[in-house]
Amino acid sequence: MKLNEKQLQDFQKKFGNILNERDIITDHDTIAPHLVDWVGNISGSSALMLTPRNSEQVSKILRVCHEETIAVVPQGGNTGSVASGIPNGEIILSLEKMNNIISIIPEDYSITVESGCILSQVQDAAQEASRFFPLSIGSEGSCTIGGNISTNAGGISVLKYGNMRDLVLGLEVVLADGRIMNNLKRLRKDNSGYATKHMFMGAEGTLGVITAACLRLFPKIENKVTAFASLSNLDATIQLLETLKSFSGELLSSYELIPKIGLDIALKYGDELVSPISDPQEWNVIIEYSDTKNNDNANDSLEYALGNAIEKGLVCNAAIASSLSQAQNIWKIRKAIVEHQPKLGGEIKHDCSVPVSSVPEFIRSTTQKLIDYLPDVRPVPYGHIGDGNIHFNVCPPSNYDPDTFKQNTEEIREIVYGNANSFGGSFAAEHGVGQIKKKQMLNYKDEVELQLMKDLKNLLDPKNILNPGKIF
Ligand code: MLT
Ligand code: ZN
């Protein structure tokens, strides 16, 4: 949908009755950053961006859009990985100015926020109230809560606290026809019929626009202990996880796979990073324990569990960070893998999950299938294996032409996602579907479930004005 000059003026006039002039944006330079996904693979177009300041304005905007069949793309921090918030000519409905913390009630362990709040703003507000909001992802300084909920974001603390879906107590959602669904409750238990709020989580803005949320808080974390362990083989990754869970499962908050190739990338291209251990093996993990007690409990427990794992032959070598800077170095290695992987001549990114017990076999067989397809290809499987979520990114053989490699994208995606599917896994573990995984939806989603999703979409948005062309 491309707006002509007359339509643009017409829209400006219509929305001028609802919004302040400065919240109706047509300046190309201001809109431009909202048209590209951060991975840089997909760009879109839009001549108009609306930035409402409250849910009543969102409601009035959608009422007009519904009456006149005008499509909008809701957008938060635009940090997604699947181009879900990238418009293709539609109006951008940015929630960035709805960024107030509405209330925080420590006794209820809850915080209620507008959906344009930045994730780190919510983390900080919780901290100030001696509470903890656990969602932790790379983009936490710029992603918004509305986007986190709309994509059911995951990250490095899912192991202990669950996905974003598990952190939501209540929602306020503006429906496609402008009605406001007020479910902004602080309740832990509410079985009064269908859990409608869950329909909007992970829906990528296709069923309604999330305008506010009540979120769960947790006791403040007083002590974090971070370790880096090198394992004797790939199977040991899951055996060590089991050992840690059985000794101190309640403390274990992160368990991230770092392959040697990932560590090498981080050390080569990252800023002043050092290897946490002297002889890293092929497969390594980052372990984090989080404790509400400020004593030696977490450190001692981790040391004991790792000692046991060394005795069992699972772990070859491990280092527990003894200072904040050592812990930061370990987590910076994790971040640097994401940032610098493209320097290996390009990368094809994947976000998939399999049952936790299948992780080693999945990594082995996918690697073999990729090598059969393109000898010397360099897989970089890393990430949240404690949840069975692997970012199975693939880099080309050394000195391979990046453009030729890119031409293999579809085939490589099919190898990785097809294999995940054969393990009963998912082709969209934590990043969503957006524009880039629609083919996999057709290939791998249960037919009846897919039809049910389409029926739901038709019911809630019969004119297809909310983020059209995304998910299916
Ligand atoms: C991560 O776990 O660091 C991200 O989900 C990876 C990514 O965005 O590719
Ligand atoms: Zn991730």
CSV table of N, CA, C and O in Angstrom, one decimal, residues 110 142 227 273 311-312 317 328 391 413 429 457 465:
chain,number,residue,atom,x,y,z
A,110,SER,N,4.4,-6.6,41.6
A,110,SER,CA,3.9,-6.3,40.3
A,110,SER,C,4.3,-4.9,39.9
A,110,SER,O,4.5,-4.0,40.8
A,142,SER,N,17.0,-0.8,24.4
A,142,SER,CA,16.2,-0.1,23.4
A,142,SER,C,14.9,-0.8,23.1
A,142,SER,O,14.0,-0.2,22.5
A,227,ALA,N,30.1,-18.5,35.7
A,227,ALA,CA,31.3,-19.4,35.4
A,227,ALA,C,31.3,-19.7,33.9
A,227,ALA,O,30.3,-19.6,33.2
A,273,LEU,N,38.7,-8.6,25.0
A,273,LEU,CA,38.1,-9.8,25.7
A,273,LEU,C,39.2,-10.8,25.9
A,273,LEU,O,40.1,-10.9,25.1
A,311,GLU,N,34.8,-34.6,38.4
A,311,GLU,CA,35.0,-36.0,38.9
A,311,GLU,C,34.4,-36.9,37.9
A,311,GLU,O,34.9,-38.0,37.6
A,312,LYS,N,33.2,-36.6,37.4
A,312,LYS,CA,32.4,-37.5,36.5
A,312,LYS,C,33.0,-37.4,35.1
A,312,LYS,O,32.5,-38.1,34.2
A,317,ASN,N,37.6,-28.3,32.4
A,317,ASN,CA,38.2,-27.1,33.0
A,317,ASN,C,37.1,-26.1,33.2
A,317,ASN,O,36.3,-26.0,32.4
A,328,GLN,N,31.8,-9.9,33.7
A,328,GLN,CA,31.4,-9.1,32.6
A,328,GLN,C,32.1,-9.5,31.3
A,328,GLN,O,31.6,-9.6,30.2
A,391,HIS,N,20.7,-20.9,18.7
A,391,HIS,CA,20.8,-20.0,17.5
A,391,HIS,C,21.8,-20.7,16.6
A,391,HIS,O,23.0,-20.5,16.8
A,413,ARG,N,18.4,-22.7,5.4
A,413,ARG,CA,17.3,-22.6,6.3
A,413,ARG,C,16.5,-23.9,6.4
A,413,ARG,O,16.1,-24.4,7.4
A,429,ALA,N,11.9,-20.2,17.9
A,429,ALA,CA,11.9,-20.4,19.3
A,429,ALA,C,11.6,-19.2,20.1
A,429,ALA,O,10.7,-19.2,21.0
A,457,LYS,N,-7.6,-14.6,13.6
A,457,LYS,CA,-7.2,-13.4,12.9
A,457,LYS,C,-8.5,-12.8,12.2
A,457,LYS,O,-8.7,-11.6,12.4
A,465,ILE,N,-6.3,-5.1,9.1
A,465,ILE,CA,-5.6,-3.8,9.1
A,465,ILE,C,-4.5,-3.8,10.1
A,465,ILE,O,-3.7,-2.8,10.2
